[in-house]
PDB file of C-alpha atoms in Angstrom:
ATOM      1  CA  MET A 993       0.883 -17.516  -3.564  1.00 45.00           C
ATOM      2  CA  ARG A 994      -0.044 -17.896   0.116  1.00 46.00           C
ATOM      3  CA  GLY A 995       3.578 -18.720   0.995  1.00 51.00           C
ATOM      4  CA  LYS A 996       4.780 -15.606  -0.826  1.00 49.00           C
ATOM      5  CA  LEU A 997       2.256 -13.410   1.000  1.00 48.00           C
ATOM      6  CA  GLN A 998       3.189 -14.933   4.346  1.00 49.00           C
ATOM      7  CA  GLY A 999       6.843 -14.208   3.567  1.00 52.00           C
ATOM      8  CA  MET A1000       5.922 -10.607   2.798  1.00 53.00           C
ATOM      9  CA  ALA A1001       4.049 -10.412   6.105  1.00 51.00           C
ATOM     10  CA  ARG A1002       7.099 -11.629   8.056  1.00 50.00           C
ATOM     11  CA  THR A1003       9.319  -9.170   6.189  1.00 49.00           C
ATOM     12  CA  ARG A1004       6.893  -6.346   6.950  1.00 51.00           C
ATOM     13  CA  ILE A1005       6.918  -7.138  10.664  1.00 45.00           C
ATOM     14  CA  LEU A1006      10.729  -7.079  10.697  1.00 47.00           C
ATOM     15  CA  TRP A1007      10.684  -3.774   8.824  1.00 50.00           C
ATOM     16  CA  MET A1008       8.243  -2.224  11.310  1.00 50.00           C
ATOM     17  CA  VAL A1009      10.374  -3.389  14.253  1.00 46.00           C
ATOM     18  CA  PHE A1010      13.540  -2.051  12.631  1.00 46.00           C
ATOM     19  CA  ALA A1011      11.966   1.284  11.739  1.00 47.00           C
ATOM     20  CA  ALA A1012      10.458   1.744  15.196  1.00 47.00           C
ATOM     21  CA  SER A1013      13.850   1.041  16.796  1.00 47.00           C
ATOM     22  CA  ALA A1014      15.551   3.448  14.442  1.00 45.00           C
ATOM     23  CA  LEU A1015      12.950   6.072  15.209  1.00 45.00           C
ATOM     24  CA  ALA A1016      13.522   5.794  18.945  1.00 42.00           C
ATOM     25  CA  ALA A1017      17.312   5.692  18.621  1.00 43.00           C
ATOM     26  CA  SER A1018      17.492   8.727  16.394  1.00 43.00           C
ATOM     27  CA  GLY A1019      15.123  10.893  18.418  1.00 43.00           C
ATOM     28  CA  PHE A1020      13.194  11.561  15.205  1.00 45.00           C
ATOM     29  CA  ALA A1021      10.270  13.931  15.845  1.00 43.00           C
ATOM     30  CA  LEU A1022       6.840  12.326  15.936  1.00 47.00           C
ATOM     31  CA  ASN A1023       5.564  14.244  12.918  1.00 51.00           C
ATOM     32  CA  GLY A1024       8.885  14.491  11.132  1.00 60.00           C
ATOM     33  CA  PRO A1025      10.484  17.661   9.774  1.00 70.00           C
ATOM     34  CA  GLN A1026       8.236  20.303   8.281  1.00 76.00           C
ATOM     35  CA  GLY A1027       8.239  20.262   4.485  1.00 88.00           C
ATOM     36  CA  ALA A1028       9.475  16.679   4.157  1.00 96.00           C
ATOM     37  CA  VAL A1029       7.903  14.502   1.445  1.00 98.00           C
ATOM     38  CA  PHE A1030       8.323  10.794   0.744  1.00 98.00           C
ATOM     39  CA  GLU A1031       7.248   9.254  -2.563  1.00 98.00           C
ATOM     40  CA  ILE A1032       7.154   5.815  -4.125  1.00 98.00           C
ATOM     41  CA  GLU A1033       6.597   5.365  -7.856  1.00 98.00           C
ATOM     42  CA  PHE A1034       5.839   1.907  -9.248  1.00 98.00           C
ATOM     43  CA  LYS A1035       5.897   0.724 -12.877  1.00 97.00           C
ATOM     44  CA  ASN A1036       5.043  -2.671 -14.353  1.00 95.00           C
ATOM     45  CA  ALA A1037       3.310  -2.788 -17.736  1.00 93.00           C
ATOM     46  CA  GLN A1038       2.068  -6.332 -17.033  1.00 90.00           C
ATOM     47  CA  LEU A1039      -0.049  -5.264 -14.062  1.00 91.00           C
ATOM     48  CA  ALA A1040      -3.131  -3.154 -13.524  1.00 90.00           C
ATOM     49  CA  PRO A1041      -2.552  -0.425 -12.639  1.00 94.00           C
ATOM     50  CA  ALA A1042       0.649  -0.339 -14.658  1.00 95.00           C
ATOM     51  CA  HIS A1043       1.828   2.881 -13.012  1.00 97.00           C
ATOM     52  CA  TRP A1044       1.088   4.369  -9.624  1.00 98.00           C
ATOM     53  CA  THR A1045       2.552   6.854  -7.168  1.00 98.00           C
ATOM     54  CA  LEU A1046       2.017   7.459  -3.471  1.00 98.00           C
ATOM     55  CA  LYS A1047       3.191  10.718  -1.918  1.00 98.00           C
ATOM     56  CA  LEU A1048       3.298  10.915   1.855  1.00 98.00           C
ATOM     57  CA  ASN A1049       3.750  13.748   4.345  1.00 97.00           C
ATOM     58  CA  PRO A1050       5.066  13.257   7.917  1.00 97.00           C
ATOM     59  CA  ASP A1051       1.534  13.615   9.352  1.00 97.00           C
ATOM     60  CA  GLY A1052       0.304  10.639   7.299  1.00 97.00           C
ATOM     61  CA  SER A1053      -1.601  12.680   4.727  1.00 98.00           C
ATOM     62  CA  GLY A1054      -0.807  12.161   1.086  1.00 98.00           C
ATOM     63  CA  GLN A1055      -1.953  11.533  -2.458  1.00 98.00           C
ATOM     64  CA  PHE A1056      -2.399   8.306  -4.416  1.00 98.00           C
ATOM     65  CA  ASP A1057      -2.545   8.263  -8.222  1.00 98.00           C
ATOM     66  CA  ALA A1058      -2.891   5.111 -10.328  1.00 97.00           C
ATOM     67  CA  GLU A1059      -3.309   4.784 -14.069  1.00 94.00           C
ATOM     68  CA  GLY A1060      -2.832   2.397 -16.976  1.00 79.00           C
ATOM     69  CA  GLY A1061      -2.902  -1.328 -17.388  1.00 72.00           C
ATOM     70  CA  LYS A1062      -5.619  -3.704 -18.528  1.00 71.00           C
ATOM     71  CA  PRO A1063      -8.244  -5.675 -16.603  1.00 69.00           C
ATOM     72  CA  SER A1064      -7.154  -9.160 -15.560  1.00 63.00           C
ATOM     73  CA  SER A1065      -7.996 -11.835 -18.131  1.00 62.00           C
ATOM     74  CA  THR A1066      -7.622 -14.584 -15.510  1.00 62.00           C
ATOM     75  CA  ASP A1067     -10.740 -13.489 -13.639  1.00 63.00           C
ATOM     76  CA  PRO A1068     -13.395 -12.060 -15.974  1.00 60.00           C
ATOM     77  CA  ASN A1069     -15.647 -11.383 -12.980  1.00 63.00           C
ATOM     78  CA  LEU A1070     -13.163  -8.993 -11.367  1.00 68.00           C
ATOM     79  CA  ILE A1071     -14.477  -5.463 -11.743  1.00 79.00           C
ATOM     80  CA  TRP A1072     -12.179  -2.936 -13.421  1.00 84.00           C
ATOM     81  CA  ALA A1073     -11.388  -0.004 -11.115  1.00 89.00           C
ATOM     82  CA  GLY A1074      -9.898   2.214 -13.822  1.00 89.00           C
ATOM     83  CA  ASP A1075      -7.713   5.191 -12.971  1.00 94.00           C
ATOM     84  CA  VAL A1076      -7.684   6.240  -9.325  1.00 97.00           C
ATOM     85  CA  HIS A1077      -6.769   9.672  -7.978  1.00 97.00           C
ATOM     86  CA  ARG A1078      -7.492  10.307  -4.313  1.00 97.00           C
ATOM     87  CA  PRO A1079      -6.100  11.770  -1.079  1.00 98.00           C
ATOM     88  CA  VAL A1080      -5.014   9.312   1.601  1.00 98.00           C
ATOM     89  CA  GLN A1081      -4.412   9.266   5.346  1.00 97.00           C
ATOM     90  CA  LEU A1082      -2.134   6.568   6.742  1.00 98.00           C
ATOM     91  CA  SER A1083      -1.752   5.600  10.392  1.00 97.00           C
ATOM     92  CA  PRO A1084       0.852   7.361  12.566  1.00 97.00           C
ATOM     93  CA  ALA A1085       2.790   4.128  13.213  1.00 96.00           C
ATOM     94  CA  PHE A1086       3.056   3.224   9.542  1.00 97.00           C
ATOM     95  CA  THR A1087       3.993   6.785   8.565  1.00 97.00           C
ATOM     96  CA  GLU A1088       6.646   7.072  11.263  1.00 96.00           C
ATOM     97  CA  SER A1089       8.189   3.807  10.071  1.00 96.00           C
ATOM     98  CA  VAL A1090       8.383   5.069   6.486  1.00 97.00           C
ATOM     99  CA  PHE A1091      10.163   8.283   7.458  1.00 97.00           C
ATOM    100  CA  ALA A1092      12.434   6.522   9.936  1.00 96.00           C
ATOM    101  CA  THR A1093      13.546   4.131   7.181  1.00 96.00           C
ATOM    102  CA  ALA A1094      14.203   7.081   4.873  1.00 96.00           C
ATOM    103  CA  ARG A1095      16.393   8.694   7.506  1.00 95.00           C
ATOM    104  CA  MET A1096      18.338   5.541   8.335  1.00 94.00           C
ATOM    105  CA  ARG A1097      18.828   4.783   4.653  1.00 94.00           C
ATOM    106  CA  LYS A1098      20.407   8.184   3.866  1.00 93.00           C
ATOM    107  CA  TRP A1099      17.299   9.552   2.149  1.00 96.00           C
ATOM    108  CA  PHE A1100      17.752   6.786  -0.477  1.00 97.00           C
ATOM    109  CA  ASP A1101      20.729   8.647  -1.890  1.00 95.00           C
ATOM    110  CA  TYR A1102      22.590   5.501  -2.941  1.00 92.00           C
ATOM    111  CA  PRO A1103      22.102   2.577  -5.402  1.00 93.00           C
ATOM    112  CA  CYS A1104      19.567   0.141  -3.948  1.00 95.00           C
ATOM    113  CA  GLU A1105      19.229  -2.262  -6.908  1.00 95.00           C
ATOM    114  CA  SER A1106      20.774  -5.660  -6.209  1.00 92.00           C
ATOM    115  CA  ARG A1107      21.426  -6.450  -9.903  1.00 88.00           C
ATOM    116  CA  MET A1108      20.717 -10.077  -9.044  1.00 88.00           C
ATOM    117  CA  LYS A1109      19.032 -12.276 -11.643  1.00 88.00           C
ATOM    118  CA  VAL A1110      15.546 -12.405 -10.193  1.00 92.00           C
ATOM    119  CA  ALA A1111      12.108 -12.323 -11.781  1.00 94.00           C
ATOM    120  CA  PHE A1112      10.855  -8.891 -12.791  1.00 95.00           C
ATOM    121  CA  GLN A1113       8.629  -7.576 -10.014  1.00 94.00           C
ATOM    122  CA  GLY A1114       8.197  -4.001 -11.163  1.00 97.00           C
ATOM    123  CA  ILE A1115      10.401  -0.941 -10.841  1.00 98.00           C
ATOM    124  CA  LYS A1116      10.072   0.851  -7.518  1.00 98.00           C
ATOM    125  CA  ARG A1117      11.485   4.368  -7.174  1.00 98.00           C
ATOM    126  CA  LEU A1118      11.804   5.614  -3.590  1.00 98.00           C
ATOM    127  CA  SER A1119      12.495   9.302  -3.070  1.00 98.00           C
ATOM    128  CA  TYR A1120      12.715  11.732  -0.178  1.00 98.00           C
ATOM    129  CA  SER A1121      12.952  15.495  -0.074  1.00 97.00           C
ATOM    130  CA  GLY A1122      13.275  17.501   3.118  1.00 95.00           C
ATOM    131  CA  PRO A1123      15.321  20.094   5.003  1.00 93.00           C
ATOM    132  CA  GLU A1124      17.840  17.445   6.132  1.00 91.00           C
ATOM    133  CA  GLY A1125      18.566  16.077   2.674  1.00 94.00           C
ATOM    134  CA  SER A1126      17.143  14.440  -0.413  1.00 96.00           C
ATOM    135  CA  GLY A1127      17.729  11.460  -2.631  1.00 97.00           C
ATOM    136  CA  ALA A1128      16.159   8.715  -4.724  1.00 98.00           C
ATOM    137  CA  CYS A1129      16.891   5.169  -5.802  1.00 97.00           C
ATOM    138  CA  GLU A1130      15.265   2.640  -8.140  1.00 97.00           C
ATOM    139  CA  TYR A1131      15.157  -1.118  -7.919  1.00 98.00           C
ATOM    140  CA  ASN A1132      13.417  -4.250  -9.073  1.00 97.00           C
ATOM    141  CA  TYR A1133      14.843  -6.244  -6.175  1.00 96.00           C
ATOM    142  CA  SER A1134      17.052  -4.941  -3.382  1.00 96.00           C
ATOM    143  CA  LYS A1135      19.407  -6.923  -1.157  1.00 94.00           C
ATOM    144  CA  ASP A1136      18.796  -4.291   1.524  1.00 96.00           C
ATOM    145  CA  LYS A1137      16.139  -5.975   3.664  1.00 95.00           C
ATOM    146  CA  GLU A1138      14.713  -2.702   4.971  1.00 96.00           C
ATOM    147  CA  ILE A1139      14.392  -1.233   1.472  1.00 97.00           C
ATOM    148  CA  GLN A1140      12.759  -4.412   0.188  1.00 96.00           C
ATOM    149  CA  ALA A1141      10.382  -4.537   3.164  1.00 96.00           C
ATOM    150  CA  LEU A1142       9.487  -0.856   2.798  1.00 98.00           C
ATOM    151  CA  GLY A1143       8.602  -1.376  -0.857  1.00 97.00           C
ATOM    152  CA  ASN A1144       6.518  -4.461  -0.051  1.00 97.00           C
ATOM    153  CA  SER A1145       4.618  -2.592   2.655  1.00 97.00           C
ATOM    154  CA  LEU A1146       3.804   0.291   0.339  1.00 98.00           C
ATOM    155  CA  MET A1147       2.666  -2.146  -2.333  1.00 98.00           C
ATOM    156  CA  GLY A1148       0.383  -3.534   0.356  1.00 98.00           C
ATOM    157  CA  VAL A1149      -1.120  -0.063   0.796  1.00 98.00           C
ATOM    158  CA  GLU A1150      -1.646   0.148  -2.964  1.00 98.00           C
ATOM    159  CA  PHE A1151      -3.442  -3.219  -2.888  1.00 97.00           C
ATOM    160  CA  THR A1152      -5.809  -1.920  -0.200  1.00 98.00           C
ATOM    161  CA  LEU A1153      -6.477   1.288  -2.103  1.00 98.00           C
ATOM    162  CA  MET A1154      -7.277  -0.556  -5.321  1.00 96.00           C
ATOM    163  CA  CYS A1155      -9.607  -2.912  -3.426  1.00 96.00           C
ATOM    164  CA  GLY A1156     -11.331   0.185  -2.092  1.00 97.00           C
ATOM    165  CA  ALA A1157     -11.645   1.623  -5.600  1.00 96.00           C
ATOM    166  CA  ARG A1158     -13.247  -1.609  -6.828  1.00 96.00           C
ATOM    167  CA  MET A1159     -15.632  -1.566  -3.856  1.00 97.00           C
ATOM    168  CA  GLU A1160     -16.720   1.937  -4.834  1.00 96.00           C
ATOM    169  CA  LYS A1161     -17.567   0.656  -8.322  1.00 95.00           C
ATOM    170  CA  LEU A1162     -19.395  -2.342  -6.865  1.00 96.00           C
ATOM    171  CA  LEU A1163     -21.467  -0.093  -4.610  1.00 96.00           C
ATOM    172  CA  GLN A1164     -22.701   1.636  -7.749  1.00 93.00           C
ATOM    173  CA  HIS A1165     -23.136  -1.298 -10.113  1.00 92.00           C
ATOM    174  CA  ASP A1166     -23.029  -4.694  -8.360  1.00 93.00           C
ATOM    175  CA  ARG A1167     -23.552  -4.764  -4.587  1.00 95.00           C
ATOM    176  CA  LEU A1168     -23.579  -8.578  -4.609  1.00 94.00           C
ATOM    177  CA  GLY A1169     -19.937  -8.509  -5.725  1.00 94.00           C
ATOM    178  CA  LEU A1170     -18.890  -6.740  -2.525  1.00 96.00           C
ATOM    179  CA  ASP A1171     -18.869  -9.998  -0.564  1.00 96.00           C
ATOM    180  CA  LYS A1172     -16.083 -11.464  -2.728  1.00 95.00           C
ATOM    181  CA  GLU A1173     -14.054  -8.244  -2.783  1.00 96.00           C
ATOM    182  CA  LEU A1174     -14.199  -7.963   1.002  1.00 97.00           C
ATOM    183  CA  ASP A1175     -12.954 -11.560   1.264  1.00 97.00           C
ATOM    184  CA  ILE A1176     -10.053 -10.741  -1.082  1.00 96.00           C
ATOM    185  CA  LEU A1177      -9.019  -7.794   1.072  1.00 97.00           C
ATOM    186  CA  SER A1178      -9.470  -9.667   4.358  1.00 97.00           C
ATOM    187  CA  ASP A1179      -7.339 -12.601   3.173  1.00 97.00           C
ATOM    188  CA  ALA A1180      -4.643 -10.271   1.838  1.00 97.00           C
ATOM    189  CA  LEU A1181      -4.481  -8.365   5.121  1.00 97.00           C
ATOM    190  CA  LYS A1182      -3.973 -11.644   6.979  1.00 95.00           C
ATOM    191  CA  ASP A1183      -1.295 -12.917   4.582  1.00 94.00           C
ATOM    192  CA  GLY A1184       0.611  -9.656   4.199  1.00 94.00           C
ATOM    193  CA  GLY A1185      -0.410  -8.765   0.663  1.00 96.00           C
ATOM    194  CA  ALA A1186      -2.390  -5.749   1.866  1.00 97.00           C
ATOM    195  CA  ALA A1187      -1.770  -3.104   4.522  1.00 97.00           C
ATOM    196  CA  GLU A1188      -3.480  -0.176   6.246  1.00 97.00           C
ATOM    197  CA  ALA A1189      -7.173  -1.085   5.980  1.00 97.00           C
ATOM    198  CA  GLY A1190      -7.933   2.281   7.566  1.00 97.00           C
ATOM    199  CA  VAL A1191      -6.891   4.028   4.355  1.00 98.00           C
ATOM    200  CA  ILE A1192     -10.304   3.033   2.888  1.00 98.00           C
ATOM    201  CA  ARG A1193     -12.266   3.602   6.104  1.00 97.00           C
ATOM    202  CA  GLU A1194     -14.773   5.909   4.369  1.00 97.00           C
ATOM    203  CA  THR A1195     -15.613   3.217   1.792  1.00 98.00           C
ATOM    204  CA  LEU A1196     -15.948   0.524   4.455  1.00 98.00           C
ATOM    205  CA  ASN A1197     -18.255   2.791   6.456  1.00 97.00           C
ATOM    206  CA  ARG A1198     -20.457   3.273   3.395  1.00 97.00           C
ATOM    207  CA  ILE A1199     -20.718  -0.480   2.885  1.00 98.00           C
ATOM    208  CA  ALA A1200     -21.409  -1.156   6.563  1.00 97.00           C
ATOM    209  CA  SER A1201     -24.235   1.413   6.690  1.00 97.00           C
ATOM    210  CA  ASP A1202     -25.852   0.676   3.295  1.00 97.00           C
ATOM    211  CA  GLU A1203     -29.047  -1.315   3.900  1.00 96.00           C
ATOM    212  CA  ALA A1204     -29.108  -2.288   0.215  1.00 95.00           C
ATOM    213  CA  VAL A1205     -25.939  -4.354   0.808  1.00 97.00           C
ATOM    214  CA  MET A1206     -26.489  -7.895   2.083  1.00 96.00           C
ATOM    215  CA  GLU A1207     -25.876  -8.279   5.794  1.00 97.00           C
ATOM    216  CA  ARG A1208     -22.983 -10.723   5.369  1.00 97.00           C
ATOM    217  CA  ALA A1209     -20.971  -8.140   3.431  1.00 97.00           C
ATOM    218  CA  ARG A1210     -21.917  -5.370   5.876  1.00 98.00           C
ATOM    219  CA  ARG A1211     -20.692  -7.552   8.737  1.00 97.00           C
ATOM    220  CA  LYS A1212     -17.351  -8.128   6.991  1.00 98.00           C
ATOM    221  CA  ALA A1213     -16.957  -4.386   6.430  1.00 98.00           C
ATOM    222  CA  ARG A1214     -17.646  -3.700  10.114  1.00 97.00           C
ATOM    223  CA  LEU A1215     -15.022  -6.280  11.112  1.00 96.00           C
ATOM    224  CA  LEU A1216     -12.419  -4.638   8.876  1.00 97.00           C
ATOM    225  CA  LEU A1217     -13.261  -1.285  10.445  1.00 96.00           C
ATOM    226  CA  THR A1218     -12.615  -2.613  13.943  1.00 93.00           C
ATOM    227  CA  GLN A1219      -9.270  -4.030  12.779  1.00 85.00           C
ATOM    228  CA  SER A1220      -8.209  -0.696  11.292  1.00 80.00           C
ATOM    229  CA  ARG A1221      -8.511   1.380  14.467  1.00 69.00           C
TER     230      ARG A1221
END
């Protein structure tokens, strides 16, 4: 598992470098074209959530919606987040990379599925709509390294958001469980399985300032906040 996450981290770094270069080469505006919208939709009935979408505007604002799936049977102590519907704000660098990749990949208006015999990882549908063009493609696994890296990075954002949703539940029902959940997120951020800790900054601030939370967990939340600036 750690090797897989480290591989995802390396792929994400390459994707960010590629997207930043493409952004500079194309002269793409910092905030992107007005009215442009990027969306990823993910489906895998074996996971929880089984279905989620993330819509993103060029300024980094967006909406995350997750629903379906069952709690993990492998870890009975893992709290069930349930459905999640919330606005999000991603960092400028991450957002610019997403829109730069969309532009360089023709608004996803081409087949991006490799059709290789690989394990089922979930169906990802990338779509873009804007004044310059529109398109969408679906894949389980793509041979296009930038497409694959973009999908992995966005799945990393979803991981962070679901960790945040579980932390919200723990704040209400089991503050002692926050220590473990913060460790899960911290390890995933290091290994590449999570991305954009700042997307749950409000939740981390609540944990860090809640005197009913043990100091060790509050300290971990504060550390994540400094890393998300």
